[in-house]
Coordinates of C-alpha atoms in Angstrom, one line a residue:
Chain A
M1 CA -26.8 -14.8 3.5
L2 CA -25.9 -14.7 0.2
E3 CA -28.4 -14.6 -2.9
A4 CA -27.5 -14.4 -6.2
L5 CA -30.5 -14.1 -9.2
R6 CA -30.4 -14.8 -12.9
L7 CA -26.5 -13.7 -13.0
C8 CA -25.4 -13.2 -16.5
K9 CA -22.0 -12.5 -17.7
R10 CA -20.5 -12.6 -21.2
F11 CA -16.8 -12.0 -22.3
G12 CA -17.7 -11.5 -26.0
A13 CA -19.0 -14.5 -27.6
I14 CA -18.5 -16.6 -24.4
A15 CA -21.2 -16.7 -22.0
V16 CA -19.5 -17.4 -18.4
A17 CA -22.3 -17.3 -16.4
Q18 CA -25.9 -17.8 -17.8
D19 CA -29.1 -17.1 -15.4
V20 CA -26.8 -18.4 -12.3
S21 CA -29.1 -18.4 -9.2
L22 CA -28.3 -19.6 -5.7
K23 CA -29.2 -18.8 -2.2
L24 CA -26.6 -19.4 0.5
E25 CA -28.4 -19.6 3.7
R26 CA -26.6 -18.9 7.3
A27 CA -24.7 -21.9 8.3
E28 CA -25.0 -23.6 5.0
R29 CA -22.3 -25.3 3.8
R30 CA -22.2 -25.5 -0.1
V31 CA -19.7 -26.9 -2.8
V32 CA -19.6 -25.9 -6.1
L33 CA -18.5 -28.4 -8.7
G34 CA -17.9 -28.3 -12.6
P35 CA -15.1 -29.1 -15.0
N36 CA -12.5 -26.3 -15.7
G37 CA -13.5 -23.5 -17.6
A38 CA -17.3 -24.3 -16.2
G39 CA -17.4 -20.4 -14.7
K40 CA -16.8 -21.2 -11.1
T41 CA -14.4 -19.0 -10.2
T42 CA -16.5 -16.2 -12.3
L43 CA -19.2 -16.8 -10.2
F44 CA -16.8 -16.1 -7.2
N45 CA -15.7 -12.8 -9.2
L46 CA -19.3 -12.0 -9.9
L47 CA -20.3 -12.5 -6.1
A48 CA -17.4 -10.7 -4.6
G49 CA -17.6 -7.7 -6.9
E50 CA -14.3 -8.0 -8.6
L51 CA -16.8 -8.2 -11.8
R52 CA -19.9 -6.6 -12.7
P53 CA -22.6 -9.2 -13.9
D54 CA -24.5 -8.0 -17.2
S55 CA -27.6 -8.5 -15.8
G56 CA -29.0 -10.0 -12.1
T57 CA -29.1 -9.2 -8.8
I58 CA -26.8 -10.1 -6.1
R59 CA -27.9 -9.7 -2.1
I60 CA -26.1 -10.1 0.7
A61 CA -28.4 -10.5 4.0
G62 CA -31.2 -9.1 1.7
R63 CA -29.2 -6.2 1.0
D64 CA -29.0 -5.4 -2.9
V65 CA -25.1 -5.1 -3.4
T66 CA -25.1 -5.4 -7.2
A67 CA -23.7 -2.1 -7.6
L68 CA -21.1 -2.1 -4.7
P69 CA -17.7 -2.5 -5.2
V70 CA -15.3 -5.3 -3.7
D71 CA -14.7 -3.4 -0.5
A72 CA -18.2 -2.2 0.3
R73 CA -19.3 -6.1 0.2
A74 CA -16.3 -6.9 2.1
R75 CA -17.3 -4.9 4.9
L76 CA -20.9 -6.3 4.9
G77 CA -19.2 -9.5 6.2
L78 CA -18.4 -11.3 2.5
A79 CA -14.9 -12.6 2.5
R80 CA -13.0 -14.5 0.0
S81 CA -9.9 -16.8 -0.6
Y82 CA -8.3 -17.0 -3.8
Q83 CA -7.6 -20.2 -6.2
R84 CA -4.0 -18.5 -6.5
N85 CA -2.2 -17.5 -3.5
H86 CA -2.9 -13.5 -2.8
L87 CA -0.9 -12.7 0.3
F88 CA 1.0 -9.7 1.4
P89 CA 4.7 -10.4 0.4
G90 CA 7.5 -9.2 2.3
L91 CA 5.6 -9.2 5.4
T92 CA 5.3 -11.7 8.4
V93 CA 2.3 -14.4 8.8
A94 CA 1.4 -12.3 11.8
E95 CA 1.4 -9.1 9.9
N96 CA -0.7 -10.7 7.1
L97 CA -3.5 -11.7 9.3
G98 CA -2.9 -8.6 11.3
L99 CA -3.6 -6.6 8.4
A100 CA -6.9 -8.4 8.0
A101 CA -8.0 -8.1 11.3
A102 CA -7.4 -4.6 11.5
T103 CA -9.3 -3.7 8.6
A104 CA -12.3 -5.6 9.5
Q105 CA -12.1 -4.1 13.2
G106 CA -11.6 -0.5 11.7
R107 CA -8.4 -0.1 12.9
A108 CA -7.1 0.8 9.7
G109 CA -7.1 4.3 9.6
G110 CA -5.8 5.2 13.3
V111 CA -3.0 7.5 13.3
L112 CA -2.1 7.3 16.7
A113 CA -2.3 3.5 17.7
D114 CA -0.7 0.8 16.1
S115 CA -3.3 -1.3 14.6
L116 CA -1.0 -4.4 14.7
S117 CA -0.7 -4.4 18.2
D118 CA -4.1 -3.9 18.9
P119 CA -5.4 -6.1 21.8
A120 CA -8.4 -7.2 19.7
V121 CA -6.4 -7.5 16.5
V122 CA -3.7 -9.7 18.4
E123 CA -6.2 -11.7 19.9
T124 CA -8.0 -12.5 16.2
V125 CA -4.4 -13.1 14.9
R126 CA -3.8 -15.7 17.3
E127 CA -7.2 -17.4 17.1
V128 CA -7.0 -17.5 13.3
A129 CA -3.3 -18.5 13.3
Q130 CA -4.6 -21.5 15.7
E131 CA -7.5 -22.2 13.4
V132 CA -5.3 -22.4 10.3
A133 CA -2.6 -24.0 12.2
L134 CA 0.1 -21.5 11.8
L135 CA 0.9 -20.6 15.4
E136 CA 4.5 -21.6 15.2
L137 CA 4.9 -19.5 12.1
L138 CA 3.5 -16.0 13.1
D139 CA 7.0 -14.2 13.0
V140 CA 8.1 -16.2 9.5
P141 CA 8.1 -13.9 6.3
I142 CA 5.6 -14.9 3.8
D143 CA 8.5 -15.1 1.3
A144 CA 10.1 -17.6 3.2
L145 CA 7.4 -20.2 3.8
A146 CA 6.4 -23.3 1.6
Y147 CA 3.6 -23.7 -0.6
G148 CA 1.3 -25.4 2.0
P149 CA 1.7 -22.9 4.9
R150 CA 0.9 -20.1 2.5
R151 CA -2.4 -21.6 1.6
Q152 CA -3.2 -22.0 5.2
V153 CA -2.4 -18.0 5.1
E154 CA -4.7 -17.6 2.1
V155 CA -7.5 -19.3 3.9
G156 CA -6.4 -17.2 7.1
L157 CA -6.7 -13.9 5.6
A158 CA -10.4 -14.4 4.9
L159 CA -11.1 -15.7 8.1
A160 CA -9.2 -13.2 10.2
T161 CA -12.0 -10.6 8.7
R162 CA -14.4 -13.0 10.8
P163 CA -17.0 -12.7 7.9
Q164 CA -20.6 -13.8 7.9
V165 CA -20.0 -15.3 4.2
L166 CA -17.4 -17.0 3.3
L167 CA -16.3 -18.1 -0.4
M168 CA -13.3 -20.2 -0.5
D169 CA -11.7 -20.9 -4.1
E170 CA -9.8 -24.0 -4.3
P171 CA -8.6 -24.1 -0.9
T172 CA -6.9 -27.4 -1.1
S173 CA -5.5 -26.9 -4.4
G174 CA -1.9 -27.9 -4.8
V175 CA -1.5 -29.1 -1.3
G176 CA -0.9 -32.8 0.0
P177 CA -3.6 -35.5 1.6
G178 CA -2.7 -34.5 4.9
M179 CA -3.4 -30.9 4.6
V180 CA -6.8 -31.9 2.9
E181 CA -7.8 -33.7 6.2
A182 CA -6.4 -30.9 8.3
F183 CA -8.9 -28.7 6.1
R184 CA -11.7 -30.8 6.9
Q185 CA -11.0 -30.3 10.6
L186 CA -10.5 -26.8 10.2
L187 CA -14.1 -26.5 8.2
A188 CA -15.6 -28.2 11.5
R189 CA -13.8 -26.0 13.9
L190 CA -15.6 -22.6 12.0
P191 CA -18.3 -20.8 13.9
P192 CA -21.4 -22.9 12.7
T193 CA -23.7 -19.9 11.7
L194 CA -21.1 -19.4 8.9
A195 CA -22.2 -19.5 5.4
I196 CA -19.7 -21.1 3.1
L197 CA -19.5 -21.5 -0.3
I198 CA -16.6 -23.6 -1.7
I199 CA -15.1 -24.6 -5.0
E200 CA -13.6 -27.5 -4.6
H201 CA -12.3 -30.5 -6.7
D202 CA -11.4 -33.3 -4.5
M203 CA -14.9 -35.1 -4.6
D204 CA -14.5 -37.2 -1.2
L205 CA -13.9 -33.5 0.6
A206 CA -16.5 -32.2 -1.5
F207 CA -19.2 -34.5 -0.7
G208 CA -17.9 -34.8 2.7
I209 CA -18.6 -31.5 3.7
A210 CA -21.0 -30.3 1.3
D211 CA -24.7 -29.8 3.0
V212 CA -25.6 -28.9 -0.9
V213 CA -23.9 -29.3 -4.0
T214 CA -24.2 -27.0 -6.8
V215 CA -23.0 -28.1 -10.3
L216 CA -22.0 -25.4 -13.0
D217 CA -21.0 -26.5 -16.7
H218 CA -20.9 -23.7 -19.5
G219 CA -21.6 -21.2 -17.1
E220 CA -25.1 -22.8 -16.3
V221 CA -26.5 -24.5 -13.0
V222 CA -27.0 -28.1 -14.2
F223 CA -27.8 -29.4 -10.8
E224 CA -28.9 -28.5 -7.3
G225 CA -29.4 -31.3 -4.4
E226 CA -27.5 -32.9 -1.5
P227 CA -24.4 -34.6 -1.8
A228 CA -25.8 -38.2 -2.1
A229 CA -28.4 -37.1 -5.2
A230 CA -25.1 -35.5 -6.9
R231 CA -23.1 -38.6 -6.6
A232 CA -25.7 -40.6 -8.0
S233 CA -26.8 -38.2 -10.9
P234 CA -25.7 -39.1 -14.0
L235 CA -25.6 -35.9 -15.4
L236 CA -22.7 -35.4 -13.1
K237 CA -21.0 -38.5 -13.8
E238 CA -21.1 -37.4 -17.9
I239 CA -19.6 -33.8 -17.0
Y240 CA -16.8 -35.1 -15.0
L241 CA -16.0 -38.4 -16.6
G242 CA -17.6 -37.7 -19.8
S243 CA -14.6 -36.7 -21.5
W244 CA -12.3 -39.2 -19.8
S245 CA -14.7 -42.4 -21.0
G246 CA -14.6 -40.5 -24.2
R247 CA -10.7 -40.6 -24.5
A248 CA -10.6 -44.2 -22.7
G249 CA -13.0 -45.4 -25.5
A250 CA -10.8 -43.7 -28.0
Chain B
M1 CA 6.5 -3.0 8.0
F2 CA 8.2 0.2 8.9
R3 CA 10.6 -0.7 12.0
Q4 CA 12.1 2.2 13.9
T5 CA 15.0 0.2 14.7
A6 CA 17.9 1.2 17.1
L7 CA 20.3 1.6 14.1
R8 CA 17.8 3.7 12.6
S9 CA 17.6 5.9 15.8
V10 CA 21.2 6.2 16.5
T11 CA 21.9 7.2 13.0
I12 CA 18.9 10.0 13.0
A13 CA 20.4 11.0 16.5
L14 CA 23.8 11.4 14.8
L15 CA 22.8 13.0 11.4
L16 CA 21.1 15.8 13.8
T17 CA 23.8 16.3 16.1
A18 CA 25.9 16.7 13.5
G19 CA 23.2 19.0 11.7
V20 CA 23.1 20.9 14.9
A21 CA 27.0 21.1 15.6
Y22 CA 27.9 21.9 12.0
G23 CA 25.2 24.7 12.1
L24 CA 27.0 26.4 15.3
G25 CA 30.5 25.8 14.0
A26 CA 30.5 26.3 10.2
G27 CA 30.4 29.9 9.0
F28 CA 28.2 31.4 6.7
F29 CA 28.2 29.2 3.4
G30 CA 28.5 26.2 5.5
R31 CA 24.9 27.0 7.2
E32 CA 23.3 28.0 4.0
L33 CA 24.4 24.2 2.9
L34 CA 22.9 23.0 5.9
T35 CA 19.6 24.6 5.5
E36 CA 19.3 23.3 2.2
V37 CA 20.2 19.7 3.4
A38 CA 17.5 20.2 6.1
I39 CA 14.7 21.6 3.7
L40 CA 15.5 18.6 1.0
A41 CA 15.7 15.9 3.5
I42 CA 11.9 17.0 4.8
L43 CA 11.0 16.9 1.0
A44 CA 12.9 13.8 0.9
I45 CA 11.0 11.9 4.1
S46 CA 7.7 13.4 2.3
L47 CA 8.3 11.4 -1.0
D48 CA 9.8 8.6 1.0
L49 CA 6.4 8.3 2.9
V50 CA 4.3 7.6 -0.5
A51 CA 6.9 6.0 -2.7
G52 CA 9.0 3.9 -0.1
F53 CA 5.8 3.1 1.9
G54 CA 2.8 3.3 -0.3
G55 CA 4.5 2.2 -3.7
M56 CA 3.3 5.6 -5.1
V57 CA 6.5 7.0 -7.0
S58 CA 5.4 10.7 -7.4
L59 CA 6.8 13.0 -9.9
C60 CA 4.9 16.1 -8.7
H61 CA 6.6 16.7 -5.4
G62 CA 8.6 19.4 -7.1
A63 CA 4.8 20.9 -7.3
L64 CA 3.9 20.2 -4.0
Y65 CA 7.0 22.0 -2.7
G66 CA 6.4 24.9 -5.3
I67 CA 3.0 25.5 -4.1
G68 CA 4.0 25.4 -0.3
A69 CA 6.6 27.9 -1.3
Y70 CA 4.0 30.2 -3.3
A71 CA 1.5 29.7 -0.9
F72 CA 3.7 31.1 2.0
A73 CA 5.2 34.1 -0.4
S74 CA 1.5 35.1 -1.6
A75 CA 0.3 35.4 2.0
T76 CA 3.4 37.5 3.0
V77 CA 3.9 39.4 0.0
L78 CA 0.6 39.9 -1.6
L79 CA -1.9 39.5 1.7
G80 CA 0.6 41.3 4.3
W81 CA -0.2 38.4 6.6
G82 CA 2.7 37.1 9.1
G83 CA 5.1 34.2 8.6
A84 CA 3.0 31.5 11.1
A85 CA -0.1 32.0 8.8
G86 CA 2.1 31.8 5.7
I87 CA 3.4 28.6 7.0
V88 CA -0.8 27.3 7.5
L89 CA -1.5 28.5 4.3
G90 CA 1.7 26.7 2.7
I91 CA 0.9 23.4 4.0
A92 CA -3.0 23.4 3.7
G93 CA -2.3 24.4 0.0
A94 CA 0.2 21.4 -0.4
T95 CA -2.3 19.4 1.3
L96 CA -5.0 20.1 -0.9
F97 CA -3.5 19.9 -4.1
A98 CA -1.9 16.6 -3.0
W99 CA -5.3 15.2 -1.9
L100 CA -6.3 16.2 -5.4
V101 CA -3.7 14.7 -7.1
G102 CA -4.0 11.6 -5.0
A103 CA -7.5 11.1 -5.6
V104 CA -7.7 11.5 -9.0
T105 CA -4.6 9.3 -9.7
A106 CA -5.4 6.4 -6.9
R107 CA -6.6 4.1 -9.6
T108 CA -3.6 4.2 -11.5
H109 CA -0.7 2.3 -11.0
G110 CA 3.2 2.3 -11.8
I111 CA 4.6 4.1 -15.0
F112 CA 0.8 5.7 -15.3
F113 CA 0.7 6.8 -11.9
I114 CA 4.0 8.6 -12.3
M115 CA 3.1 10.2 -15.5
A116 CA -0.1 11.5 -14.1
T117 CA 1.6 13.1 -11.2
L118 CA 4.0 14.4 -13.7
A119 CA 1.5 16.0 -15.7
F120 CA -0.5 17.6 -12.6
G121 CA 2.9 18.8 -11.4
Q122 CA 3.6 20.5 -14.6
M123 CA 0.0 21.6 -14.6
A124 CA 1.0 23.6 -11.5
Y125 CA 4.2 24.7 -13.0
V126 CA 2.8 26.2 -15.9
Y127 CA 0.1 28.1 -14.5
V128 CA 2.2 29.7 -11.8
F129 CA 4.7 30.6 -14.6
D130 CA 1.9 32.2 -16.7
S131 CA 0.2 33.8 -13.5
A132 CA 0.6 37.6 -13.7
L133 CA -0.7 37.5 -10.1
F134 CA 2.1 35.7 -8.7
G135 CA 4.6 37.3 -10.7
G136 CA 4.7 34.8 -13.8
D137 CA 8.5 33.8 -14.5
D138 CA 10.0 36.4 -12.6
G139 CA 8.6 35.1 -9.4
L140 CA 7.9 37.0 -6.1
P141 CA 10.5 39.0 -4.4
G142 CA 10.4 40.6 -0.8
V143 CA 9.3 37.2 1.2
I144 CA 10.1 37.5 5.0
R145 CA 10.7 34.8 7.5
L146 CA 8.8 33.6 10.4
D147 CA 9.4 36.1 13.3
L148 CA 10.4 34.1 16.6
S149 CA 11.4 37.1 18.7
A150 CA 8.9 36.2 21.3
L151 CA 11.2 33.5 21.9
G152 CA 14.1 35.4 21.6
I153 CA 15.2 33.8 18.3
D154 CA 15.9 35.9 15.4
L155 CA 15.4 34.1 12.0
G156 CA 16.9 36.6 10.0
S157 CA 20.6 35.4 11.0
S158 CA 21.4 32.4 8.9
Q159 CA 22.8 30.3 12.0
S160 CA 19.1 30.2 13.5
F161 CA 17.4 29.9 10.6
A162 CA 19.7 26.6 9.6
L163 CA 19.1 25.3 13.4
F164 CA 15.6 25.9 12.6
C165 CA 15.2 24.0 9.5
V166 CA 16.9 21.0 11.1
A167 CA 14.7 21.1 14.1
L168 CA 11.9 21.0 11.8
A169 CA 13.3 18.1 9.7
G170 CA 14.0 16.2 13.1
L171 CA 10.4 16.9 13.6
S172 CA 9.1 16.0 10.2
Y173 CA 11.1 12.5 10.8
A174 CA 9.4 12.1 14.0
L175 CA 6.0 12.4 12.6
A176 CA 6.4 10.4 9.4
A177 CA 8.0 7.6 11.7
G178 CA 4.8 8.0 14.0
L179 CA 2.6 7.7 11.3
L180 CA 4.3 4.6 9.8
R181 CA 4.0 2.7 13.0
S182 CA 0.5 3.4 13.4
G183 CA -2.9 1.6 11.8
F184 CA -2.7 4.1 8.9
G185 CA 0.9 3.1 8.3
R186 CA 0.6 -0.6 8.4
T187 CA -2.5 -0.4 6.1
L188 CA -0.1 2.2 3.6
V189 CA 2.5 -0.8 3.6
G190 CA -0.2 -3.5 3.1
I191 CA -1.5 -1.3 0.1
R192 CA 1.8 -1.5 -1.6
S193 CA 2.6 -4.8 -0.9
N194 CA -1.1 -6.3 -2.4
E195 CA -3.5 -3.5 -3.2
A196 CA -6.0 -5.7 -4.3
R197 CA -6.1 -7.9 -1.4
M198 CA -6.6 -4.8 1.0
R199 CA -9.7 -4.1 -1.1
A200 CA -10.8 -7.6 -0.9
L201 CA -10.6 -7.5 3.0
G202 CA -13.0 -4.6 2.7
L203 CA -10.3 -1.4 2.8
P204 CA -11.5 1.7 0.5
V205 CA -7.9 2.0 -0.9
Q206 CA -8.6 4.9 -3.1
R207 CA -9.6 6.9 0.2
Y208 CA -6.5 6.0 1.7
K209 CA -3.9 6.4 -1.0
A210 CA -5.4 9.8 -1.6
A211 CA -5.1 10.7 2.3
A212 CA -1.4 9.3 2.4
F213 CA -0.5 11.3 -0.6
A214 CA -2.2 14.5 1.1
I215 CA -0.3 14.0 4.2
S216 CA 2.9 13.8 2.3
G217 CA 1.9 16.9 0.5
A218 CA 1.6 18.5 3.8
L219 CA 5.3 18.0 4.5
A220 CA 6.3 18.8 1.1
G221 CA 4.7 21.8 1.9
L222 CA 6.1 22.5 4.7
A223 CA 9.6 22.1 3.2
G224 CA 8.3 24.5 0.2
T225 CA 7.6 27.3 3.0
L226 CA 11.1 26.8 4.5
A227 CA 12.5 26.9 0.9
A228 CA 10.7 30.4 0.1
Q229 CA 11.7 32.0 3.5
H230 CA 15.5 30.7 3.1
T231 CA 16.0 32.6 0.0
M232 CA 13.2 35.2 0.6
F233 CA 12.4 34.5 -3.0
V234 CA 10.3 32.3 -5.0
S235 CA 10.3 31.5 -8.6
P236 CA 8.4 28.7 -10.7
D237 CA 11.6 26.6 -10.8
L238 CA 10.9 25.5 -7.7
L239 CA 7.5 23.6 -9.0
F240 CA 9.7 22.4 -12.1
W241 CA 9.5 18.6 -12.7
T242 CA 13.4 18.2 -12.5
V243 CA 13.0 19.2 -8.8
S244 CA 10.6 16.3 -8.5
G245 CA 13.2 14.1 -10.0
E246 CA 16.1 15.7 -7.9
V247 CA 14.0 14.3 -4.8
L248 CA 13.8 11.3 -5.9
V249 CA 17.2 10.7 -7.1
V250 CA 17.9 11.7 -3.2
V251 CA 15.6 9.0 -1.7
I252 CA 17.1 6.3 -4.2
L253 CA 20.0 7.3 -3.4
G254 CA 19.7 7.3 0.7
G255 CA 17.5 4.3 0.5
L256 CA 13.6 4.1 -0.8
G257 CA 11.4 2.9 1.8
T258 CA 13.9 3.6 5.0
L259 CA 13.0 6.9 6.1
V260 CA 16.8 7.6 7.6
G261 CA 17.9 6.7 4.2
P262 CA 16.7 9.9 2.3
V263 CA 17.7 12.3 5.0
L264 CA 20.8 10.8 4.4
G265 CA 20.6 11.3 0.7
A266 CA 19.9 14.8 1.2
A267 CA 22.9 15.5 3.2
L268 CA 25.5 13.3 0.5
F269 CA 23.6 15.1 -2.5
V270 CA 23.8 18.8 -1.5
F271 CA 27.4 18.2 -0.2
L272 CA 28.4 16.3 -3.4
R273 CA 26.8 18.9 -5.5
H274 CA 28.9 21.5 -3.3
E275 CA 32.1 19.6 -3.4
V276 CA 32.2 18.4 -7.2
S277 CA 30.9 21.5 -8.8
S278 CA 33.9 23.3 -7.4
L279 CA 35.9 20.9 -9.4
T280 CA 34.1 20.8 -12.5
D281 CA 30.6 21.8 -13.9
H282 CA 29.4 18.6 -14.9
W283 CA 28.7 17.6 -11.3
H284 CA 25.6 15.7 -12.6
I285 CA 27.7 13.4 -14.2
V286 CA 29.2 12.3 -10.7
V287 CA 26.0 12.0 -9.0
G288 CA 24.6 10.0 -12.3
L289 CA 27.5 7.6 -11.5
V290 CA 27.0 7.2 -7.7
L291 CA 23.2 6.6 -8.7
I292 CA 24.2 4.0 -11.4
A293 CA 26.6 2.2 -8.9
T294 CA 23.6 2.4 -6.3
V295 CA 21.0 0.9 -8.4
L296 CA 23.1 -1.9 -9.7
S297 CA 24.4 -3.1 -6.4
G298 CA 20.8 -4.1 -5.4
G299 CA 18.9 -0.8 -5.6
R300 CA 18.5 -0.2 -1.7
G301 CA 20.3 2.7 -1.3
L302 CA 23.2 3.6 0.7
Y303 CA 21.2 3.4 3.9
G304 CA 19.4 0.3 2.5
Q305 CA 22.4 -1.3 1.9
L306 CA 23.9 -0.6 4.9
E307 CA 21.0 -2.3 6.8
H308 CA 21.1 -5.4 4.6
L309 CA 24.8 -6.0 5.1
L310 CA 24.1 -5.3 9.0
S311 CA 21.3 -7.9 9.3
R312 CA 22.8 -10.4 6.6
R313 CA 26.4 -10.2 9.4
R314 CA 23.9 -10.9 12.3
A315 CA 22.1 -13.6 10.7
S316 CA 25.2 -15.5 9.9
G317 CA 26.2 -14.6 13.4
A318 CA 23.2 -16.5 14.9
Q319 CA 23.8 -19.3 13.3
E320 CA 27.6 -19.5 14.7
H321 CA 26.0 -18.8 17.6
A322 CA 23.5 -22.0 17.1

């Protein structure tokens, strides 16, 4: 569904992506791991079109999208949620999800009918609200929500476009253990055909949901394989724990 | 999201009724003021559409207004067309120019957007000012008014023309409110709230912003064609950037993003100017003080403040009942 071929991106002297290749199949759930600054969010920005790679190719469902802007890639079925909430302030939860659903369903430009009361849009909003457990909060303005529910809206916005490929950047960052479990259940309820790429720091969650794990370090793919292999890999231990054990030793 | 609340419906109905009553009862001078209010209200609605709901604070609405006026004058004076064709040309001309400005500036934001629209507006002004074809700084005299004699209406009379303008202001409000309640209007508010996210959801944002600007231009152009018919004369002053600034003041004074507020603001602005300028030449000081007071008291504008107070009272009332 989503393919990256030898992506390279430099910011001045710093290589944030070096020959990154990965292939996300239909129905695959892949977790991207790596320490801070490994280039995980940069990879997402390259895949979604917010950054242009210096070289390399990106394909969605076999189609070369390297030159396409963010919105055109989204229309091909790519959705993403952000590490930091990126919502529509001043609007309610239902209006937030409604804008996403209406845009994806081609109702954003009608000058006669109201997109937010369109039956298909309303239906999608309710489905998504159920998926991310926001049914009770549909009429609440975003600005009045606590951080946890805002995080749910963040994921809900991406889901409401009913994508083929979903990129989620640390969906559980900053939320309590209860919500991590709720998120695990949410993932289980999503359409099985959906291809999902997740950046996740919670190791238990990551290994629990992943079919495949990709590990990035200094902008390079240093490991790709099944979670069990990743867990056993000394390389991963070193990347994640190296600095800690070093500090403990000092 | 825009909501045509009961309060807004009542207010706009009251304003229209007051306008009609004033048009029927007032003398010649009062009717001239009423005409000014109605035209300024259409221009203010046009600006509120993009500034209040799309987050695009424009300083070229004076130019759009002037282009509408000049297109009407050119059609009727230079080409000898009828008034109806003149109005169509005026609206089309302003729409096209607004679409161009919108398409070119769609990637800019904040102060850069304001400056870019200002530059486009001043370019139009300078062009008209220097153009021999359009009469240069002398303007074009001898503009006619729309002929509605087939309907038994003589727009040559100041009363009929004032009421005609009031009717068009009401129609403009209805069109703008209808648009804001449509999918397009919802999308526009989404762009104002978080443009980058709208793009990430798959919206070709620039195209929508240009379209919104074009629609706003159509209303500004309509206001311009009425201004040309009102004074039966057009001059480059109509396009000058201070006209844009004045409309922005009217919108902010009345309440940015309330759609009713700008109509109220137009009425207040015209009557305030008239009343105060009969007392002192420095009427701008009074408008300035009112504007400062409005901005310092929360920036919601007069109507926005009223809505804010009423919604707070309702919220506290609901709490007492609970």
